[in-house]
Short mmCIF file of C-alpha atoms in Angstrom, two decimals:
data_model
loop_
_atom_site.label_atom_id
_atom_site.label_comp_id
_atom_site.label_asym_id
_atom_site.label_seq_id
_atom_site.Cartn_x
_atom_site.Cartn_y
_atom_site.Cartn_z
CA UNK C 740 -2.52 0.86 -19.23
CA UNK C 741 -0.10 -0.59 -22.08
CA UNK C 742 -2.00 2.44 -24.63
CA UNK C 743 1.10 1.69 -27.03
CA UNK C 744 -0.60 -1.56 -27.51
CA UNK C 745 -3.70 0.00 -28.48
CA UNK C 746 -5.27 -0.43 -32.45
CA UNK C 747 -6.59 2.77 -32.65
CA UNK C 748 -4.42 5.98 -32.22
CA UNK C 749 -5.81 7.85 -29.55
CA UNK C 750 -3.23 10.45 -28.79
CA UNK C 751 -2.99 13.19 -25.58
CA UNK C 752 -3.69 17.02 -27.52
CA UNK C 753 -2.74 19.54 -25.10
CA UNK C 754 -5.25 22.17 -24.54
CA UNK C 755 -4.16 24.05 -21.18
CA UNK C 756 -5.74 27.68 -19.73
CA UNK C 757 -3.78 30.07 -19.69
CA UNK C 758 -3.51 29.96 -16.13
CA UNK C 759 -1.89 26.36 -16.03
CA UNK C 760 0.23 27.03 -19.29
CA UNK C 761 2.97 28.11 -17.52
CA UNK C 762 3.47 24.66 -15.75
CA UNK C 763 3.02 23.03 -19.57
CA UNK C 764 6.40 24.93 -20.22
CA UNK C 765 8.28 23.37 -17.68
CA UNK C 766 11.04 20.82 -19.07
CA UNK C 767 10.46 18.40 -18.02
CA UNK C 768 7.07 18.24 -19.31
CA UNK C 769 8.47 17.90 -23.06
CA UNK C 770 10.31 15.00 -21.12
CA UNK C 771 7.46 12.97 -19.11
CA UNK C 772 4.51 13.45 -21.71
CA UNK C 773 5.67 10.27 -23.92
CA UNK C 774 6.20 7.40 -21.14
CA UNK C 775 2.97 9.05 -19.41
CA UNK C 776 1.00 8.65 -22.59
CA UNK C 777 1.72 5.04 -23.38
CA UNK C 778 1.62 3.60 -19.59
CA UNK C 779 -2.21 5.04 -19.95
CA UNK C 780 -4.79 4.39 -22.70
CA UNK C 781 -2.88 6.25 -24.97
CA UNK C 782 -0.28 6.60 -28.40
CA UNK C 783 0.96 9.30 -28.43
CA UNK C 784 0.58 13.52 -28.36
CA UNK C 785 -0.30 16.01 -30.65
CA UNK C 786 -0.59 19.27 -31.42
CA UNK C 787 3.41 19.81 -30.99
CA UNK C 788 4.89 22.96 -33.09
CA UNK C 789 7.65 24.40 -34.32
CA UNK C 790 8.76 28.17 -33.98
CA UNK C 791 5.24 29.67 -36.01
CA UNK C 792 6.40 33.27 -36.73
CA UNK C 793 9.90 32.37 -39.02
CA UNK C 794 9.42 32.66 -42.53
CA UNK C 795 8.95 29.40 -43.97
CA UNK C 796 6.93 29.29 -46.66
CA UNK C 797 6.08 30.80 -50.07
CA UNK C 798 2.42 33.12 -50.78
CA UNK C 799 0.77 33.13 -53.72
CA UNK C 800 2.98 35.85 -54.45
CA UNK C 801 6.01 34.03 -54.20
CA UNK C 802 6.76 36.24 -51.00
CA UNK C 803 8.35 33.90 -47.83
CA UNK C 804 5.76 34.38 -45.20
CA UNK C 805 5.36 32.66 -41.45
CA UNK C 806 2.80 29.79 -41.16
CA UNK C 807 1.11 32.05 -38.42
CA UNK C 808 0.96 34.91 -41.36
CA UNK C 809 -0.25 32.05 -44.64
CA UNK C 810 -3.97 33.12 -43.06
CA UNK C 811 -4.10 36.63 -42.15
CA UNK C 812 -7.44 36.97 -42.19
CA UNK C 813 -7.22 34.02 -38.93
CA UNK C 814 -7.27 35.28 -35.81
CA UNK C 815 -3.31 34.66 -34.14
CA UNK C 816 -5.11 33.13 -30.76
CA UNK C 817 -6.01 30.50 -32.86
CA UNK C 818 -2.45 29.46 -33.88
CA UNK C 819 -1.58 29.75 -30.48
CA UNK C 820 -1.35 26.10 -28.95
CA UNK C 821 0.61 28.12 -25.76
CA UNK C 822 3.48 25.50 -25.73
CA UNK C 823 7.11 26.54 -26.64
CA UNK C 824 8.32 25.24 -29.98
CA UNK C 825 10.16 22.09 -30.53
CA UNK C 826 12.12 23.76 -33.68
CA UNK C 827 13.51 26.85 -34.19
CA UNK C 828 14.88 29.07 -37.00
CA UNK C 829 18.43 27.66 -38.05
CA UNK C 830 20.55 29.78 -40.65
CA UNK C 831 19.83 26.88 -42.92
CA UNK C 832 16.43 25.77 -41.82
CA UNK C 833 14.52 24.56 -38.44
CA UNK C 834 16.96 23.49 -35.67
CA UNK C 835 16.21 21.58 -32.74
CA UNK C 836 15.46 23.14 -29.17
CA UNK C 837 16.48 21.05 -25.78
CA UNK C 838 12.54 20.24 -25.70
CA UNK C 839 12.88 18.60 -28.85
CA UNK C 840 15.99 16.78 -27.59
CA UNK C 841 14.27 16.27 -24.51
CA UNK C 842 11.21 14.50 -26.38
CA UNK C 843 14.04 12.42 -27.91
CA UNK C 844 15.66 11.41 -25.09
CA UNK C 845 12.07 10.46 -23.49
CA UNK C 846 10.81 8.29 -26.63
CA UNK C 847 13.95 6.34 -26.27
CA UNK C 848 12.99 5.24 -22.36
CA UNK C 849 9.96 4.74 -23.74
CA UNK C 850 11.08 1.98 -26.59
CA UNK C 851 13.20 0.58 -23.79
CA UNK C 852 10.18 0.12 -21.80
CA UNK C 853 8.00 -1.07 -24.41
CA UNK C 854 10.53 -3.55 -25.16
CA UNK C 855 10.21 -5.21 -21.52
CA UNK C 856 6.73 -4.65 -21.10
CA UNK C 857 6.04 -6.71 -24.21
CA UNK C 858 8.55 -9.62 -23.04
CA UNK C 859 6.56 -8.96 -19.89
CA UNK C 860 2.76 -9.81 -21.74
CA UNK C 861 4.09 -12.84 -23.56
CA UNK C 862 3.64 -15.85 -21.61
CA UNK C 863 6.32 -17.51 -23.51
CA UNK C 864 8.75 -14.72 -23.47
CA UNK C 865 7.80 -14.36 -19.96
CA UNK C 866 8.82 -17.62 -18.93
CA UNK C 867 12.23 -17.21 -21.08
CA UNK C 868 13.05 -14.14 -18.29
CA UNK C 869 12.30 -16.63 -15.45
CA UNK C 870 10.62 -15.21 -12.12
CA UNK C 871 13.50 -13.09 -10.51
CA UNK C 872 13.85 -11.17 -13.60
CA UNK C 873 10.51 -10.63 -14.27
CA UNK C 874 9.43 -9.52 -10.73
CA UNK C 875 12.74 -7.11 -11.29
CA UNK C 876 11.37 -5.33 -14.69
CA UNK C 877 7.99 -5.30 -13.04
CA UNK C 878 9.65 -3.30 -10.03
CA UNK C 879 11.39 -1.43 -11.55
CA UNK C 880 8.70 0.06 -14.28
CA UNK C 881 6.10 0.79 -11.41
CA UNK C 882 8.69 2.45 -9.83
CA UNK C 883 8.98 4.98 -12.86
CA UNK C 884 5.57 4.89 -13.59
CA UNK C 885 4.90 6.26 -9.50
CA UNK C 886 8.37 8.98 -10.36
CA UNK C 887 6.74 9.60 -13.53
CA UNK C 888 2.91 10.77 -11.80
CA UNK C 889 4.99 12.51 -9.42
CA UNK C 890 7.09 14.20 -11.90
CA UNK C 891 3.98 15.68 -13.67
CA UNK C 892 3.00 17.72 -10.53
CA UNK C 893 4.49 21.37 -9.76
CA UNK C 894 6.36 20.01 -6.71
CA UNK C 895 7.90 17.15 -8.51
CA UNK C 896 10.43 17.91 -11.02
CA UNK C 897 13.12 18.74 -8.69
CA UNK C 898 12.65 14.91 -6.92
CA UNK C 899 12.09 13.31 -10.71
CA UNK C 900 15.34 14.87 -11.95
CA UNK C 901 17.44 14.27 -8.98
CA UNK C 902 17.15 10.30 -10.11
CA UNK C 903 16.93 10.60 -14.04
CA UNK C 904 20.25 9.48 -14.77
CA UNK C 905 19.88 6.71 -12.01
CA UNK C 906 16.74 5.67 -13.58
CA UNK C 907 17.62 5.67 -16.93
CA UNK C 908 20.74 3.89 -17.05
CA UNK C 909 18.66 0.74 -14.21
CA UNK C 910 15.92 1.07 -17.36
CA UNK C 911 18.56 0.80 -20.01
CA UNK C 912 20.33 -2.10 -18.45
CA UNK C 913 17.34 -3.38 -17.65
CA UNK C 914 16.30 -3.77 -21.48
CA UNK C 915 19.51 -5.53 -22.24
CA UNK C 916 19.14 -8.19 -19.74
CA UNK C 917 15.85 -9.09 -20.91
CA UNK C 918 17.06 -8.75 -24.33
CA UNK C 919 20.17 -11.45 -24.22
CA UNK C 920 17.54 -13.65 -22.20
CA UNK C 921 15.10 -13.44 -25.22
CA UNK C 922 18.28 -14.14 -27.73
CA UNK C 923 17.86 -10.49 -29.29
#
């Protein structure tokens, strides 16, 4: 679906049931989401948060209160975005959580993809990869694009995970063939 290519930002906002929140938790969810997103119609996700309840900010009355608590008169559901936080209270500020490194580590795959899949669009670029190469990064991103989908479901991060390192370091490789082909 190429969405990173996309003008307008049309991003993924997370808005499970209760009932299916518990499979929004999962790892590997913080982990998929990005390289999901952009191999669809879309640019991105929202509605991520940090840890709500730490006191972070200043009232009127100069008193440090949690962003949940800046509106008390707000009802908490509404704060509530039932996803655990990408940041959490560090003795000298936010910290990051694995999901945060997670996200990381999954918006770097997805640069590395972006990078082929644009060599991939070009005609001209195209034709500097010549045919095996190109039929290889083809492959090899509809391969992760099928792991990916599969991934996403209940059943699947078990079989997604078993092959991440595999997959990441054929992606990574991947990128730098194509890039000493292109002269970058």
């Amino acid at each position: 679906g190429y969405g990173w290519r996309r003008k307008e930002l049309v991003c993924e906002f997370p808005r499970t049931s209760f009932a299916a929140a518990g499979a929004v938790q999962l790892l590997h969810h913080a982990y998929l989401t990005w390289e999901r997103n952009i191999t669809a119609q879309q640019r991105g996700v929202g509605r991520l948060i940090g840890d709500l309840t730490w006191p972070a900010m200043k009232d009127s009355k100069g008193q440090l209160r949690s962003i949940s608590g800046r509106y008390p008169e707000s009802h908490k559901g509404q704060l509530n975005v039932r996803m655990n936080p990408y940041l959490a209270p560090g003795p000298d500020g936010a910290v990051s959580t694995v999901r945060l490194e997670m996200v990381r580590e999954g918006l770097q795959e997805c640069e590395a993809r972006i990078f082929i899949e644009d060599a991939l669009l070009d005609p001209a670029r195209k034709a500097k990869l010549g045919d095996e190469l190109a039929a290889r990064c083809q492959k090899i991103l509809d391969a992760r694009y099928r792991d990916i989908q599969a991934g996403l479901a209940l059943d699947g991060p078990m079989a997604f995970c078993h092959r991440r390192v595999e997959r990441n370091a054929e992606l990574f490789n991947l990128a730098a063939e194509v890039a000493a082909k292109l002269g970058k």
